[in-house]
Short mmCIF file of C-alpha atoms in Angstrom, two decimals:
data_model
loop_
_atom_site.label_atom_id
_atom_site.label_comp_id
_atom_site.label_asym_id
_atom_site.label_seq_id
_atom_site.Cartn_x
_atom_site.Cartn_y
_atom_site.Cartn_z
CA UNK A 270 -37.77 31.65 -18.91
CA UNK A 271 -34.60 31.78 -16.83
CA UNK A 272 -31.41 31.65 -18.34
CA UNK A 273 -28.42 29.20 -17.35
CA UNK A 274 -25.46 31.43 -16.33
CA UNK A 275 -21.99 31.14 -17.95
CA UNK A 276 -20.28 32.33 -14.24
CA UNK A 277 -16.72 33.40 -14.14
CA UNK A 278 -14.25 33.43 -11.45
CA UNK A 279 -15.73 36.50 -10.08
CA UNK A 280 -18.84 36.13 -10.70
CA UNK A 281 -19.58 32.35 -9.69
CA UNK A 282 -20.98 31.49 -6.02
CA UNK A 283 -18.31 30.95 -3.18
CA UNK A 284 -18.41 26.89 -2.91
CA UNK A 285 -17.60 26.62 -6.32
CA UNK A 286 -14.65 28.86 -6.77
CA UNK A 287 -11.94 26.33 -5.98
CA UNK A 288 -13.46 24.43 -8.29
CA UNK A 289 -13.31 26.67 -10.70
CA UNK A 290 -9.98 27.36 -9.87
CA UNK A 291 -8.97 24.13 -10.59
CA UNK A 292 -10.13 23.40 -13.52
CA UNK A 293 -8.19 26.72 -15.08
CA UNK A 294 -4.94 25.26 -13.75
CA UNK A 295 -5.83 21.83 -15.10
CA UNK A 296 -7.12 22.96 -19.02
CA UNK A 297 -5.06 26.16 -19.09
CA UNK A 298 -8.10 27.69 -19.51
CA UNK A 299 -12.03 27.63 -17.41
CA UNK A 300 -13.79 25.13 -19.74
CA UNK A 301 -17.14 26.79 -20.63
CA UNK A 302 -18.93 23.56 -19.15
CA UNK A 303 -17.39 24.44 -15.61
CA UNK A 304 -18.71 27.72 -16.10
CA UNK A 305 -22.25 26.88 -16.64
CA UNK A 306 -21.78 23.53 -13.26
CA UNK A 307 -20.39 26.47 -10.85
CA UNK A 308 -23.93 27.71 -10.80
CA UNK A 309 -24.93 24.23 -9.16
CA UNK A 310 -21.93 24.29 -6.74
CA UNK A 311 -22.25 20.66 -5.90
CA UNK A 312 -22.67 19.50 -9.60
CA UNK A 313 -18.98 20.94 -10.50
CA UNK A 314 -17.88 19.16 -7.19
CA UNK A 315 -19.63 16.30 -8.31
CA UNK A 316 -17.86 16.23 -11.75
CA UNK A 317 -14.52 16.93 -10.46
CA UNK A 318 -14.64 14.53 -7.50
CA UNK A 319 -15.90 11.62 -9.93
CA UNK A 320 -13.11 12.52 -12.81
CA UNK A 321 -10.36 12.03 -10.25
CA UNK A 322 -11.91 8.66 -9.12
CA UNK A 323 -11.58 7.81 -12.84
CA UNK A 324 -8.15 8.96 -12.97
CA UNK A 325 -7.41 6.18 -10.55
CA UNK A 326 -9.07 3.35 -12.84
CA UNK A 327 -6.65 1.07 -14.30
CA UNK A 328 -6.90 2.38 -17.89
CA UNK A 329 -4.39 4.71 -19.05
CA UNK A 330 -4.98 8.57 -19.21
CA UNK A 331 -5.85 7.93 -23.43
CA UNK A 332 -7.79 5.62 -22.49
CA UNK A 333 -9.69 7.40 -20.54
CA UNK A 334 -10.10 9.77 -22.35
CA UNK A 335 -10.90 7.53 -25.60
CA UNK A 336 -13.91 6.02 -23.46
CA UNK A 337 -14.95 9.53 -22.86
CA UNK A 338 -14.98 10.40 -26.55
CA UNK A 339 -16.82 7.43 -27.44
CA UNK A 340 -19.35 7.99 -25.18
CA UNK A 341 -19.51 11.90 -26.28
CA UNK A 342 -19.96 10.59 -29.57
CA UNK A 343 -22.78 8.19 -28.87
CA UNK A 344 -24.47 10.92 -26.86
CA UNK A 345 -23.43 13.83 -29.72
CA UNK A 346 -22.24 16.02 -27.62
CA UNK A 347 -19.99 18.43 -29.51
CA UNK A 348 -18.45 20.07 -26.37
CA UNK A 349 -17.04 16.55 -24.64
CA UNK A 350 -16.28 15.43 -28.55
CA UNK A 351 -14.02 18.28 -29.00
CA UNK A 352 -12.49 18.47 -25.34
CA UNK A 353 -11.72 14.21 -25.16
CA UNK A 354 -10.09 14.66 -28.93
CA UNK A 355 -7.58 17.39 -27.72
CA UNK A 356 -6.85 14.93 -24.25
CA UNK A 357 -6.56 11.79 -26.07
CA UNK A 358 -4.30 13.22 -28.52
CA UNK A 359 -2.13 15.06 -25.97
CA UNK A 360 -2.28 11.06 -24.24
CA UNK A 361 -0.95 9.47 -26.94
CA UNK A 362 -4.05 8.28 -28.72
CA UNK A 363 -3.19 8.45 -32.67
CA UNK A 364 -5.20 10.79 -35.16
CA UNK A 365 -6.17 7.60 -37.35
CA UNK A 366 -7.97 6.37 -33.89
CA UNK A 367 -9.71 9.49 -33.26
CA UNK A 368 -10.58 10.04 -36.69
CA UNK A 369 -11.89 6.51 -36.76
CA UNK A 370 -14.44 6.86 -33.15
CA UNK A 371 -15.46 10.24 -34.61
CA UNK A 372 -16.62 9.08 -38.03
CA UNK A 373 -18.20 5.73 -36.66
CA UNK A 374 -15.78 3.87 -38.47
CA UNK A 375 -13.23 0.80 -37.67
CA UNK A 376 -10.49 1.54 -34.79
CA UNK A 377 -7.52 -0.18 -36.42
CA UNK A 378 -6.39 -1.55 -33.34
CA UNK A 379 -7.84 -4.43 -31.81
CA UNK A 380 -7.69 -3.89 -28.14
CA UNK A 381 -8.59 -0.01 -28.54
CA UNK A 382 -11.36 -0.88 -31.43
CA UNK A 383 -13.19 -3.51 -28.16
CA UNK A 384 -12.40 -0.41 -25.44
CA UNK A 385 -14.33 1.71 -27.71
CA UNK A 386 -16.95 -0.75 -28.96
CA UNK A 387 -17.97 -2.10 -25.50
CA UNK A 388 -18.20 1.57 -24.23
CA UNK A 389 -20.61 2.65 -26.86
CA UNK A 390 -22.70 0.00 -26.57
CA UNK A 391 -23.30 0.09 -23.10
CA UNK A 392 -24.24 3.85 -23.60
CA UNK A 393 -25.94 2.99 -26.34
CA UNK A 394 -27.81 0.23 -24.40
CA UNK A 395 -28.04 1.87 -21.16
CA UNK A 396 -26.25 -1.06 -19.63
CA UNK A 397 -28.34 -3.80 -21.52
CA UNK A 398 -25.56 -5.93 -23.10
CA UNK A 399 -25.07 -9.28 -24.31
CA UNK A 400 -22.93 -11.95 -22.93
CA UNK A 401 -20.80 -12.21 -25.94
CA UNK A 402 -20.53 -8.29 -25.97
CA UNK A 403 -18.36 -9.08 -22.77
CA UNK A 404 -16.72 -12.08 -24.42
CA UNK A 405 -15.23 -10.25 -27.08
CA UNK A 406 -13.92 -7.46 -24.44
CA UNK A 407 -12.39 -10.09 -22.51
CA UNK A 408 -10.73 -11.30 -25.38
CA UNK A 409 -8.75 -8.43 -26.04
CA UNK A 410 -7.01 -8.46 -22.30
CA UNK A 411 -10.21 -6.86 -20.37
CA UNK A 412 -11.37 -7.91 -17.08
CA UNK A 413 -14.72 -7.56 -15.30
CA UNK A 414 -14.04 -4.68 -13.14
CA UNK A 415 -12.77 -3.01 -16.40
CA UNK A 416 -16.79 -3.10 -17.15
CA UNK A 417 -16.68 -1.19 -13.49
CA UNK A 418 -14.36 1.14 -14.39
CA UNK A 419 -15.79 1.74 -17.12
CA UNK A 420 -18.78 2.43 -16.25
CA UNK A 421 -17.56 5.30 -14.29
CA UNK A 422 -16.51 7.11 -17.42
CA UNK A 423 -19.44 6.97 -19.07
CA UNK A 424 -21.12 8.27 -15.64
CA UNK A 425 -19.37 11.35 -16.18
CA UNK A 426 -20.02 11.90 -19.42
CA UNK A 427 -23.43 11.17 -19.31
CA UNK A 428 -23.41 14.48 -16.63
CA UNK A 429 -21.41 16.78 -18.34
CA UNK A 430 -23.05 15.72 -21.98
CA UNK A 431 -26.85 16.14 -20.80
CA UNK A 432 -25.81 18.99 -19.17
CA UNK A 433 -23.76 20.80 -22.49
CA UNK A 434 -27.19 19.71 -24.41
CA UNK A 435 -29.51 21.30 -21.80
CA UNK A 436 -27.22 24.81 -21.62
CA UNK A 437 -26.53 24.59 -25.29
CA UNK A 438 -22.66 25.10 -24.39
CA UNK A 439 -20.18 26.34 -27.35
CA UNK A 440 -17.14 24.80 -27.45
CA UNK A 441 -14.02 26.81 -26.05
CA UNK A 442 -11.89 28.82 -28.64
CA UNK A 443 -8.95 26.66 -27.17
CA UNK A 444 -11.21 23.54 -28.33
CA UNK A 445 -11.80 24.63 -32.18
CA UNK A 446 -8.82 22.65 -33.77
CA UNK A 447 -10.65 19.51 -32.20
CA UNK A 448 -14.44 20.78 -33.44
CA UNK A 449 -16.95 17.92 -34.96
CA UNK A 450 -16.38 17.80 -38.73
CA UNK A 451 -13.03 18.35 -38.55
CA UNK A 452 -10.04 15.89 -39.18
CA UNK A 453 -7.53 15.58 -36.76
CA UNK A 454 -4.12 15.70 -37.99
CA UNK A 455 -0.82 14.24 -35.90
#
């Protein structure tokens, strides 16, 4: 059976060392999950080009990243758990949060606990929500094209989750402080 390649910068095909590039500069260091995409040139692109479109969304960076880890979490993906943990905390998103999406329990904030609720569910769902599942998102401040923007999160998650599943992907030494079963401190 053939074996999915953990590429490097020298060792990864041409269209994908930009790429690759990038995402050092970005993380400070090549996330193992690039490693494994540069293989699939236009799978990395793919990744990187949607991420940036999500950058543009209009929920702030920890958000972003908190839909991210909620979705990781649905999907248990250890990798993305670990990686949207260290971002959210380095965007502001408080330990007692983080804790709280990683342990399935209550968000103690109102607005974050229907960002994260409505994301899991439609993960959870694949899409298949109720009416008052919207309700209580728009209650908290939410718009529909937040449900758009949304969406596009949990795309790329869904992508880079399957994926770290499929290539049974080890979380980055950088990423250990941030593992699954570990609390994360402020």
């Amino acid at each position: 059976m053939k074996q999915f390649i953990k590429h490097t910068l020298e060792s990864a095909p041409e269209e994908a060392k930009a790429n690759l590039e990038y995402g050092q500069k970005k993380y400070g260091m090549l996330p193992n999950l690039f490693r494994y995409m540069s293989g699939a040139p236009a799978t990395l692109d793919a990744y990187i080009n949607l991420s940036k479109i999500f950058n543009d969304t209009s929920f702030t960076a920890g958000e972003q990243h908190l839909i991210m880890l909620a979705t990781s979490v649905v999907n248990k993906c250890d990798y993305c758990t670990a990686a949207h943990t260290r971002a959210a905390k380095a965007n502001g998103i408080s330990s007692t949060i983080l804790n709280a999406v990683r342990k399935g329990k209550e968000v103690p904030d109102s607005r974050l606990a229907a960002l994260v609720e409505i994301t899991q569910k439609i993960t959870v769902t694949r899409g298949n929500i109720e009416a008052e599942d919207l309700a209580s998102f728009y209650e908290q401040g939410f718009a529909p094209e937040n449900v758009m923007e949304l969406i596009v999160g949990i795309s790329i998650k869904t992508i880079s989750n399957y994926i770290n599943h499929i290539t049974e992907n080890v979380i980055n030494d950088e990423l250990q402080p941030f593992a699954v079963g570990k609390e994360v401190e402020d």
